[in-house]
mmCIF file of C-alpha atoms in Angstrom:
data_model
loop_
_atom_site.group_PDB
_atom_site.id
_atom_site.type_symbol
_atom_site.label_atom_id
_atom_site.label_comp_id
_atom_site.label_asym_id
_atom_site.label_seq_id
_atom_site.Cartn_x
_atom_site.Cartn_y
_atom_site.Cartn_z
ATOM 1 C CA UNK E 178 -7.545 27.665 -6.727
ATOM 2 C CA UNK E 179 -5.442 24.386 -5.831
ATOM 3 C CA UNK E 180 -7.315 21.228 -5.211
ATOM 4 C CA UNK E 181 -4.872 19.178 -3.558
ATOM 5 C CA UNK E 182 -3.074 19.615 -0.801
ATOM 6 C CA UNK E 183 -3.037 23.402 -1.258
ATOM 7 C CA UNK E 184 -0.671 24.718 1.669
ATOM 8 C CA UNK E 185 2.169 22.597 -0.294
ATOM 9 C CA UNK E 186 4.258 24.852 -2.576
ATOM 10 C CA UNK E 187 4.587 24.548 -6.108
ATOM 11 C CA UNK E 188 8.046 23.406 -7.661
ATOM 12 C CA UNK E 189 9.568 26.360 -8.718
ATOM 13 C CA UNK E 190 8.926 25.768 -12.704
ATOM 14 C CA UNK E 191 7.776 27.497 -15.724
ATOM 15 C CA UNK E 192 4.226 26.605 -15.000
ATOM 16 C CA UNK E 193 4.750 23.973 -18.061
ATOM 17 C CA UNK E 194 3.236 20.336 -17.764
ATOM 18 C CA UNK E 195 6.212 19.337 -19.859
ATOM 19 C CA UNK E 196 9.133 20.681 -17.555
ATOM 20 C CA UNK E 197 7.051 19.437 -14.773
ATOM 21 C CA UNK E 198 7.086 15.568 -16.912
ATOM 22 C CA UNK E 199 10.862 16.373 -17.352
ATOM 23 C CA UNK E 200 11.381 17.373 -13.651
ATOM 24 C CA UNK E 201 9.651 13.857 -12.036
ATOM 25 C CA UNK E 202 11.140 11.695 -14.659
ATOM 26 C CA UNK E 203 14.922 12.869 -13.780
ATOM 27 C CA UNK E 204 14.055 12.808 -10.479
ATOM 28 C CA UNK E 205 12.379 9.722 -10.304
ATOM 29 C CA UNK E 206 9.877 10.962 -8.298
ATOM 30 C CA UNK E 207 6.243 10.945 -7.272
ATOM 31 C CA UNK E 208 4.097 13.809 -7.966
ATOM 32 C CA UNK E 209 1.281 15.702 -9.048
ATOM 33 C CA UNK E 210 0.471 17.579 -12.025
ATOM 34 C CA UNK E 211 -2.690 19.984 -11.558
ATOM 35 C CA UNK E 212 -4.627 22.187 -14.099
ATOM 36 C CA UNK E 213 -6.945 24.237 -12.936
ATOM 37 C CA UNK E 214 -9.777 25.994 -15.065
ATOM 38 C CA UNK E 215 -11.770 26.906 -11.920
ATOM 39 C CA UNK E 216 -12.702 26.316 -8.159
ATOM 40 C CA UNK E 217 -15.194 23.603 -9.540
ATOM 41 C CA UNK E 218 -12.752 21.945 -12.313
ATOM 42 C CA UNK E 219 -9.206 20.662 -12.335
ATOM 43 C CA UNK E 220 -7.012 18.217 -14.317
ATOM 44 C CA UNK E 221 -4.845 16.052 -12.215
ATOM 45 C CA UNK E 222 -1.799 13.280 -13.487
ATOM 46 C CA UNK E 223 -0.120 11.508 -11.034
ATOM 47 C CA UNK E 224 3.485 10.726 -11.429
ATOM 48 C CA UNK E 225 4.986 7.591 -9.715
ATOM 49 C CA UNK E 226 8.233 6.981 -9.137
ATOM 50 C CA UNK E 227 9.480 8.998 -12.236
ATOM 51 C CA UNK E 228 6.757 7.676 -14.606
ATOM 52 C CA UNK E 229 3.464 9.274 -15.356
ATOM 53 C CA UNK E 230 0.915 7.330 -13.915
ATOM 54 C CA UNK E 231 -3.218 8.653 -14.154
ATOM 55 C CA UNK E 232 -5.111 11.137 -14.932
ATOM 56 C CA UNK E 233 -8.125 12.531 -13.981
ATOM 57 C CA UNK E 234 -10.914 15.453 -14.748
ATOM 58 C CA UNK E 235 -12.218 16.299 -11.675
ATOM 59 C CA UNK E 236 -15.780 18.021 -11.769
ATOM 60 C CA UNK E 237 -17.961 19.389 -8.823
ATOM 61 C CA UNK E 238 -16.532 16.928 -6.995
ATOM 62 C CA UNK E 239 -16.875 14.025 -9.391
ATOM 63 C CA UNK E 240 -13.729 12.378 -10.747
ATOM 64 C CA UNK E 241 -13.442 10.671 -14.052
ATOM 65 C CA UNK E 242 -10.276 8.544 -15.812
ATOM 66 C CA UNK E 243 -9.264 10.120 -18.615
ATOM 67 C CA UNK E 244 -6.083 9.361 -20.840
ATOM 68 C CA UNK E 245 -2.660 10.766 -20.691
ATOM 69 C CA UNK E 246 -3.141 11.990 -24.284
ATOM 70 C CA UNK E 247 -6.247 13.872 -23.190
ATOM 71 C CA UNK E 248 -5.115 15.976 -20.458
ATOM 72 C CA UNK E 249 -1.989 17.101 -22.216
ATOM 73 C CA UNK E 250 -4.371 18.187 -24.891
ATOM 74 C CA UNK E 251 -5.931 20.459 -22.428
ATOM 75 C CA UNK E 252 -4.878 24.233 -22.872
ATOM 76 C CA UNK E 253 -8.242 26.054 -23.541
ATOM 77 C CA UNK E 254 -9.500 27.394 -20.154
ATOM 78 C CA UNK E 255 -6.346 26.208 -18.153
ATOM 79 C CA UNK E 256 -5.647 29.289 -15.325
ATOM 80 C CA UNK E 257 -2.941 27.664 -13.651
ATOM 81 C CA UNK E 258 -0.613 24.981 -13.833
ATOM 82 C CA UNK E 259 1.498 23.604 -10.798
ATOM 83 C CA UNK E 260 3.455 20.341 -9.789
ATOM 84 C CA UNK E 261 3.767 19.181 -6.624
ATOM 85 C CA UNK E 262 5.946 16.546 -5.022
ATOM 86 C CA UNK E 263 3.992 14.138 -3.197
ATOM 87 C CA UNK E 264 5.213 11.508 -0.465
ATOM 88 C CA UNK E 265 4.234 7.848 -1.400
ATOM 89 C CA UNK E 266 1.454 7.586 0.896
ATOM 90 C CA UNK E 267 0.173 11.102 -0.378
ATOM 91 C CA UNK E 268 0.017 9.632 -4.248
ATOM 92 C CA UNK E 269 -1.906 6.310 -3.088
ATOM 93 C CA UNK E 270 -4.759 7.714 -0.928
ATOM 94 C CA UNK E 271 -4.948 10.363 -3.734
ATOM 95 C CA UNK E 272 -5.542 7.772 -6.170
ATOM 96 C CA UNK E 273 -7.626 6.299 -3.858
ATOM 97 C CA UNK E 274 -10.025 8.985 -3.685
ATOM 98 C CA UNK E 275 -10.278 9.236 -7.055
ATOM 99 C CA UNK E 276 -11.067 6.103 -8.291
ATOM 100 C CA UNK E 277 -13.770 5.966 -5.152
ATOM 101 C CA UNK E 278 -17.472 7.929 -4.999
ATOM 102 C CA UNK E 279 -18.302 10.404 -2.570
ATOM 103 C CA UNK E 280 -20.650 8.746 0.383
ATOM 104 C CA UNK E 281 -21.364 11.943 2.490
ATOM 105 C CA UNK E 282 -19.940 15.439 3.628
ATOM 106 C CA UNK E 283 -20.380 17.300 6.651
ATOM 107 C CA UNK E 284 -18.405 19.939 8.728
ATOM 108 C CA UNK E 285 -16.932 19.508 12.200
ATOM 109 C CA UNK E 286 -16.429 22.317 14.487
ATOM 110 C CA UNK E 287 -15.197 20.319 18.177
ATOM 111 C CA UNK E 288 -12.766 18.258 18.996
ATOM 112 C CA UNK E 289 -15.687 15.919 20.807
ATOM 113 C CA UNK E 290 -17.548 15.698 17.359
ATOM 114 C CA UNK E 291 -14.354 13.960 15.703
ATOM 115 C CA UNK E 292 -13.751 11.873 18.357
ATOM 116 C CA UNK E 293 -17.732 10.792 18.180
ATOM 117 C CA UNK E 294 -17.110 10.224 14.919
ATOM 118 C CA UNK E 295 -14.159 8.231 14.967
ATOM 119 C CA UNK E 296 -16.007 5.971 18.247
ATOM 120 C CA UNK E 297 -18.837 5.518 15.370
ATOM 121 C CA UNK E 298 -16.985 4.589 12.557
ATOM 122 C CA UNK E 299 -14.910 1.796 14.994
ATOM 123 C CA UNK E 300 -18.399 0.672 16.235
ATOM 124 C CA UNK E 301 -19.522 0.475 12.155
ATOM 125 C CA UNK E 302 -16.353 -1.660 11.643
ATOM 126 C CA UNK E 303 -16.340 1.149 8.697
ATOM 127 C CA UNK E 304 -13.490 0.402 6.340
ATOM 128 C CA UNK E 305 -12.832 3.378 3.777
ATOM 129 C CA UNK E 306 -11.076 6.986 3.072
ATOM 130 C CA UNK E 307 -12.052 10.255 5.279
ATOM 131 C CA UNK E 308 -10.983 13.340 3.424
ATOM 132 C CA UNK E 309 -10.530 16.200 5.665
ATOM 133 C CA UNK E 310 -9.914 19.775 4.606
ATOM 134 C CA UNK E 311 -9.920 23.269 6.007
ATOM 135 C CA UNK E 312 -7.927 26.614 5.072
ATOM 136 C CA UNK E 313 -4.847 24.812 6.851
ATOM 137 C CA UNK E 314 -5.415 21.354 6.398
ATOM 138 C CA UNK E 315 -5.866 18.717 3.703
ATOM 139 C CA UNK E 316 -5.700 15.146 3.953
ATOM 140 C CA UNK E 317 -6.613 11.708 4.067
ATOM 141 C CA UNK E 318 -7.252 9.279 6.357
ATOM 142 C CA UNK E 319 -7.726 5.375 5.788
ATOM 143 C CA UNK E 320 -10.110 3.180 8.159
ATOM 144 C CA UNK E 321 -9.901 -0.577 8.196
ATOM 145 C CA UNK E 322 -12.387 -2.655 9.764
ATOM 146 C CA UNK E 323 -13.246 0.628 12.152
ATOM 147 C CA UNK E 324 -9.024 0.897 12.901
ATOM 148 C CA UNK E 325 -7.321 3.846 11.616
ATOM 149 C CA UNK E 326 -4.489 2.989 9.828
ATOM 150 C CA UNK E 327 -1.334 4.867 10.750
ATOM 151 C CA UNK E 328 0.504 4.175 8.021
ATOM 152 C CA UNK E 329 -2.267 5.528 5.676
ATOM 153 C CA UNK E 330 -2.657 9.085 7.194
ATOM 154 C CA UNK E 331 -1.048 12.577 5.543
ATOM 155 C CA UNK E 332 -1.863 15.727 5.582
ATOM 156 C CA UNK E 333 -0.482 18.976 4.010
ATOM 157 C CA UNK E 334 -0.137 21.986 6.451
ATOM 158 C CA UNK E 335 1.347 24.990 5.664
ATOM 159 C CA UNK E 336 4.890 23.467 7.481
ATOM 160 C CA UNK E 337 4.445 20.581 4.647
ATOM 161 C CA UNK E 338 3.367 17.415 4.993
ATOM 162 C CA UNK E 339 2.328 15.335 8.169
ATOM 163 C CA UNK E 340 1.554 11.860 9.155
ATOM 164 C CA UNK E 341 0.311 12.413 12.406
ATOM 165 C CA UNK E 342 -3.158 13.978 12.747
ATOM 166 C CA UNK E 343 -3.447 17.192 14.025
ATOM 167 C CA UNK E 344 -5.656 18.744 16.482
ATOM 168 C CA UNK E 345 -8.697 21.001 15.071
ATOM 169 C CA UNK E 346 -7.470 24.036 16.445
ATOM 170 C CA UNK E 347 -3.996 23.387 16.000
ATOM 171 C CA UNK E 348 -3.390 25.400 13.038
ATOM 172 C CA UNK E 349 -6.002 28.305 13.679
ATOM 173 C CA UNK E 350 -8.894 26.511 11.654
ATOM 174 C CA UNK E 351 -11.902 26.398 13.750
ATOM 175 C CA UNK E 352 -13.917 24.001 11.145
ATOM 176 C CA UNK E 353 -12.992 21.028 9.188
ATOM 177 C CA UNK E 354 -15.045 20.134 5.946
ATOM 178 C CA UNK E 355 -14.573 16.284 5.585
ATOM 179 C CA UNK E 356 -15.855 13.859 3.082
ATOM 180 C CA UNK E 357 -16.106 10.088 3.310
ATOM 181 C CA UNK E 358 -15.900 7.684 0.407
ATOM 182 C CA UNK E 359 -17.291 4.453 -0.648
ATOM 183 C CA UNK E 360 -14.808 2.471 -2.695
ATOM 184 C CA UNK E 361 -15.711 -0.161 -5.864
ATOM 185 C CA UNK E 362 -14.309 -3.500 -5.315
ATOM 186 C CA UNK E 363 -13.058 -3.185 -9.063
ATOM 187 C CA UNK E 364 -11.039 -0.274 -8.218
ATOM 188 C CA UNK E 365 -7.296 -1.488 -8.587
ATOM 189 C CA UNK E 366 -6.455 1.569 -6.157
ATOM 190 C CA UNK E 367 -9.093 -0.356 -3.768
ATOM 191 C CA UNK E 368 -7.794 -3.646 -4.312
ATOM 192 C CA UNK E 369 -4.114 -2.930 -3.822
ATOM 193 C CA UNK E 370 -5.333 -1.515 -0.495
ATOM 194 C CA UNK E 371 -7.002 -4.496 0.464
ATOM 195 C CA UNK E 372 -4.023 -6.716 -0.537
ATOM 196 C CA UNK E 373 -1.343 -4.978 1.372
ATOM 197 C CA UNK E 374 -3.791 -4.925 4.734
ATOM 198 C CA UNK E 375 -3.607 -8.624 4.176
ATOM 199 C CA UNK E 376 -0.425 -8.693 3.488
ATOM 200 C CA UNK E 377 1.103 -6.623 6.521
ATOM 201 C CA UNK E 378 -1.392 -8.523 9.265
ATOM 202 C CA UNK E 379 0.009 -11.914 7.431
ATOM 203 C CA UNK E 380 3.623 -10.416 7.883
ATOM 204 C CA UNK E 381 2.882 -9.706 11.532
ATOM 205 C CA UNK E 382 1.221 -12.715 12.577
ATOM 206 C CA UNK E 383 4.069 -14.729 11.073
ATOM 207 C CA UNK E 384 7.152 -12.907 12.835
ATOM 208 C CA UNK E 385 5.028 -12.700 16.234
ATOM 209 C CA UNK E 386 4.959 -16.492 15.646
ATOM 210 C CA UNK E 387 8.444 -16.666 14.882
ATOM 211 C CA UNK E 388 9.506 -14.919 17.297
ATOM 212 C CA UNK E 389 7.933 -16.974 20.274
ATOM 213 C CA UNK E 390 9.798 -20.041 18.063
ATOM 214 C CA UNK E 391 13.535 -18.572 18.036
ATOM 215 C CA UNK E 392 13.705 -15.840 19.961
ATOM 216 C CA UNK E 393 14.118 -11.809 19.517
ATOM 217 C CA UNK E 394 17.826 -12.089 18.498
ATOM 218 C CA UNK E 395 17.012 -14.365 15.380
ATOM 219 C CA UNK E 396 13.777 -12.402 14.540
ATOM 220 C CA UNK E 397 16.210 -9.282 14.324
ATOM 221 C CA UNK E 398 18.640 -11.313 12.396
ATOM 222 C CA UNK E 399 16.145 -12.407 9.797
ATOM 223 C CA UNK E 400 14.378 -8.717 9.502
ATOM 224 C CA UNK E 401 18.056 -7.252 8.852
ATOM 225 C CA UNK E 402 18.613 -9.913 6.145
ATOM 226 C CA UNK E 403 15.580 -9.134 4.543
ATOM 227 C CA UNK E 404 15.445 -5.560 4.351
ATOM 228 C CA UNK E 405 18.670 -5.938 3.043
ATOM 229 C CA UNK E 406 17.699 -8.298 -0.038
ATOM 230 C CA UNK E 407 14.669 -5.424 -0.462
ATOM 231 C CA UNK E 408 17.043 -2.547 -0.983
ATOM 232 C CA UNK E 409 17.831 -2.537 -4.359
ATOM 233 C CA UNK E 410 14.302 -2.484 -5.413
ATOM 234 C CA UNK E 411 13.718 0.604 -3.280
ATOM 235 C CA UNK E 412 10.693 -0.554 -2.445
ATOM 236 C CA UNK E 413 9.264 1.963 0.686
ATOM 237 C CA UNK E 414 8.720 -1.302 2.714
ATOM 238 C CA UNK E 415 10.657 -1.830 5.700
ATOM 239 C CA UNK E 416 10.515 -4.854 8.467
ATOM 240 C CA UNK E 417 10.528 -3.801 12.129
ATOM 241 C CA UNK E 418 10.936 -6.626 14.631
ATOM 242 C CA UNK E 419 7.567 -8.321 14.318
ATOM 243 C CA UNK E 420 5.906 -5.327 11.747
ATOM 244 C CA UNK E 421 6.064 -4.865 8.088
ATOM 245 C CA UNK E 422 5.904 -1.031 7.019
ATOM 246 C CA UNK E 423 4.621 -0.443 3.618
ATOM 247 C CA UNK E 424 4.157 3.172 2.296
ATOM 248 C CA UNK E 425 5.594 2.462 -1.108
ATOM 249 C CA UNK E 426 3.026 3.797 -3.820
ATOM 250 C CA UNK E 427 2.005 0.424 -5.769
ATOM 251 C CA UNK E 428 -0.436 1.984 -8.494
ATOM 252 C CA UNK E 429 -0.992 -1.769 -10.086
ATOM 253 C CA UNK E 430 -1.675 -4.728 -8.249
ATOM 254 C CA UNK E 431 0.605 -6.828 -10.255
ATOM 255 C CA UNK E 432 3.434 -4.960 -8.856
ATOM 256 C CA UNK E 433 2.313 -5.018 -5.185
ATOM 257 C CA UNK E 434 2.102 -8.519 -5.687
ATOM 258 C CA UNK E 435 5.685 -8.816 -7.244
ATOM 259 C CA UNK E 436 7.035 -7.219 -4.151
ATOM 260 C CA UNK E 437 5.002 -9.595 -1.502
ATOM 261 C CA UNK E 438 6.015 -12.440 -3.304
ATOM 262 C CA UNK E 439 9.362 -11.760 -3.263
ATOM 263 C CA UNK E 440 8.961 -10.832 0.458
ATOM 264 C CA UNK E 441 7.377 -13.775 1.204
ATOM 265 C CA UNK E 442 9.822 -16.520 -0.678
ATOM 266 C CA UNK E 443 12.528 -15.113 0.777
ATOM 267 C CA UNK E 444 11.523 -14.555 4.349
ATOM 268 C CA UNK E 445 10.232 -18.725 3.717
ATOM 269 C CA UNK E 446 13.747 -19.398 2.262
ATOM 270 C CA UNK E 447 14.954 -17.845 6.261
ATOM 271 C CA UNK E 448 12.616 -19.707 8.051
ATOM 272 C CA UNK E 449 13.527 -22.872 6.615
ATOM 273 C CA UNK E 450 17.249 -22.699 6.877
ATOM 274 C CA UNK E 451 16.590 -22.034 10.845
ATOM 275 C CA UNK E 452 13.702 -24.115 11.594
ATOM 276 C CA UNK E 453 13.356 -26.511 8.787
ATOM 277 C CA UNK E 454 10.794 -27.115 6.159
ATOM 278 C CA UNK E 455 7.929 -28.855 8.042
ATOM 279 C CA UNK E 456 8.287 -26.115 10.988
ATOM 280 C CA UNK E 457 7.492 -23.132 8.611
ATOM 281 C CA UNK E 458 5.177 -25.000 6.568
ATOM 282 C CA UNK E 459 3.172 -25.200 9.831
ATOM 283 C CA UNK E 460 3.939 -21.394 10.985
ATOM 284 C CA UNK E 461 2.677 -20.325 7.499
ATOM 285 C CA UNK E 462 -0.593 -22.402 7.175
ATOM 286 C CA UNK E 463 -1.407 -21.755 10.797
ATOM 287 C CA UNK E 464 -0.880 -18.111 10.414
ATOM 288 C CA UNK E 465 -2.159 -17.776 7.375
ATOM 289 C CA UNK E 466 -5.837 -19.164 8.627
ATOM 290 C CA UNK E 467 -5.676 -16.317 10.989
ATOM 291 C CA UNK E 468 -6.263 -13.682 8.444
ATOM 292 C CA UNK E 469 -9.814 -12.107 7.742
ATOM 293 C CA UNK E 470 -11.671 -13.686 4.632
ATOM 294 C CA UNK E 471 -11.543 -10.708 2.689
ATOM 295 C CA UNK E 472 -8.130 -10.170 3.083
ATOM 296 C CA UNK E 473 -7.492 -13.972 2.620
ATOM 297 C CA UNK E 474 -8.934 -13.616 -0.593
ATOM 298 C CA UNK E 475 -7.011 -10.899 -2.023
ATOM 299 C CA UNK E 476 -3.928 -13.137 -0.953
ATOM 300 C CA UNK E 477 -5.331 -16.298 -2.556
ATOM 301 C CA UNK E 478 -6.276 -13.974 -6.167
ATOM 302 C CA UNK E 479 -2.741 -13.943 -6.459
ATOM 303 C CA UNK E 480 -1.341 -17.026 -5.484
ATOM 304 C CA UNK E 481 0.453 -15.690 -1.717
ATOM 305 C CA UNK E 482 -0.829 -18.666 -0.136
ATOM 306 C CA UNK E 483 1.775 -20.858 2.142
ATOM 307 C CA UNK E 484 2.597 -23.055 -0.490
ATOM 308 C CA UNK E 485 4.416 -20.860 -2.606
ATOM 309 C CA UNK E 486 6.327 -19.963 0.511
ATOM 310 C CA UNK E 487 7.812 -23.424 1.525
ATOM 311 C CA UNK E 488 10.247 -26.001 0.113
#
C-alpha cells in the first residue's frame, strides 16, 4: 500500500531505488523514494533538489531517522518500491511530519465539523501540521498562530497535486481521517518553519512600510530588481508587491538562512540607494520590533537583525 500521497503516480521506472537516485539527481529534482513491507511499515528518502536528503522507517505510525546507508540496505521484506516527484512544499511539510509526534487523530464526516475545527484551532492560536487523508485525498496543512498558511497547504488527488483545499465531498469521499502533530523545537524541519514565518511577516512589514515611503511604482521597481538578483539561485522565492512567497524546500537551516540573508542585504543595499542610510536603518529597526518574539528569535539565532542590513 502507498503511504504518501497515494493518488500520485509512480515514475515510470524499474521499481529500482538506484534508477530512481539516478532519475532525481539528473533531474535535479525533489522527490520521494518509498519501500513498502506492509500497510503498517514503509521506508521513505527524500530527495531535494537532485540530492538525497533523509530517510526514515516509518512504523504504526511512528517515524524514526535512519541513515542513507541503512535504507539502501533494506531488501528483505520490501513489496514495492516507487518514486514519486514531489512539489517543494510537498517535500517540506513531509519532512515536517516526520520529524514531529503524533498529538491526536479523529475522523470528520461534515463540512460544519471542519469548519468547527478550524474556528477552534484559530481560537487556540494553535500553531502546527494537520494531516488529512481519505481514499482521494492526502495532505498537509500548516497552522500558524491559529492562521492557515496558504503557502503551506498540498494535497494529492487523483488529478495530482493541489494547493487549494478541497471540499469533503468534492472528490466522492464522505470521511476524512486527519491527524494533528506536535512539533520539537529541536526539529531543524520545525525551526526552518519558524524562521521563514519570521522571515516573510519581516519581508511584508518592511515593503508595506516602503511602500507608504516611495510609492507603488518604486516598490515594483525594487521587487523586479530583486527577484532578478534571486534567479540564478533558483531559489522558489518570489517578491510580490508588498509579499514575499517562499515554497522553496530548505531542508537545513543554514541554507534558509543563506537565502534570507542574501534577500535581506540586497533589498537594504535598494533601500539605501533610494532613501538613504539613516531612512532604512529606521524602516528596518522599526519593522523589525513588529515581529512576534518567537519569530524574532529565530531571526536574531542567525544574525537577520537590521544591522546586518544597513550601511
Amino acid at each position: 500500500m502507498k503511504y504518501f500521497f497515494r493518488q500520485i503516480e509512480d515514475i515510470p521506472l524499474d521499481h529500482s531505488p538506484v534508477s530512481a537516485e539516478v532519475y532525481f539527481r539528473g533531474e535535479n529534482a525533489t522527490g520521494l523514494i518509498e519501500k513498502q513491507f506492509n500497510a503498517d511499515r514503509v521506508a521513505a528518502l527524500l530527495f531535494i533538489s537532485g540530492t538525497p536528503g533523509m530517510a526514515y522507517l516509518i512504523e504504526a505510525s511512528q517515524s524514526k531517522s535512519i541513515s542513507l546507508a541503512e535504507f539502501s540496505s533494506f531488501a528483505d521484506g520490501v513489496s514495492h518500491t516507487r518514486a514519486i516527484n514531489l512539489p517543494d512544499v510537498a517535500g517540506r511539510l513531509m519532512l515536517l511530519a516526520l520529524e514531529s509526534k503524533v498529538n491526536d487523530k479523529f475522523t470528520i464526516t461534515t463540512e460544519e465539523a471542519w469548519d468547527k475545527k478550524i474556528s477552534r484551532w484559530k481560537q487556540e492560536q494553535r500553531s502546527g501540521l494537520v494531516e488529512v487523508k481519505s481514499k482521494n485525498l492526502h495532505g498537509f496543512i500548516f497552522f500558524w498562530q491559529g492562521e492557515l498558511q496558504k503557502l503551506d497547504l498540498i494535497f494529492s488527488t487523483p488529478q495530482g497535486f493541489v494547493s487549494g483545499f478541497p471540499k469533503l465531498n468534492a472528490l466522492d469521499d464522505s470521511a476524512w481521517d486527519v491527524t494533528t502533530y506536535v512539533h520539537s523545537a529541536s526539529a531543524q524541519a520545525y525551526q526552518c518553519t519558524v524562521l521563514r514565518q519570521g522571515a516573510m511577516y519581516w519581508c511584508h512589514k518592511i515593503l508595506v512600510r516602503y511602500q507608504e515611503m516611495v510609492g507603488q511604482k518604486l516598490l515594483k521597481m525594487m521587487d523586479r530588481e530583486l527577484n532578478r538578483q534571486m534567479q540564478p539561485w533558483h531559489w522558489n522565492i518570489n517578491l510580490n508587491e508588498n509579499d514575499m512567497l517562499d515554497t522553496h524546500f530548505f531542508p537545513y537551516l543554514m541554507d534558509e538562512a543563506h537565502a534570507y540573508r542574501a534577500l535581506f542585504m540586497a533589498m537594504g543595499a535598494q533601500m539605501n540607494f533610494v532613501i538613504g542610510n539613516n531612512l532604512t536603518q529606521r524602516l528596518l529597526s522599526e519593522t523589525f520590533e513588529q515581529i512576534r518574539p518567537d519569530e524574532r528569535a529565530a531571526l536574531q539565532s542567525q544574525r537577520l537583525i537590521p544591522a546586518a542590513f544597513s550601511e
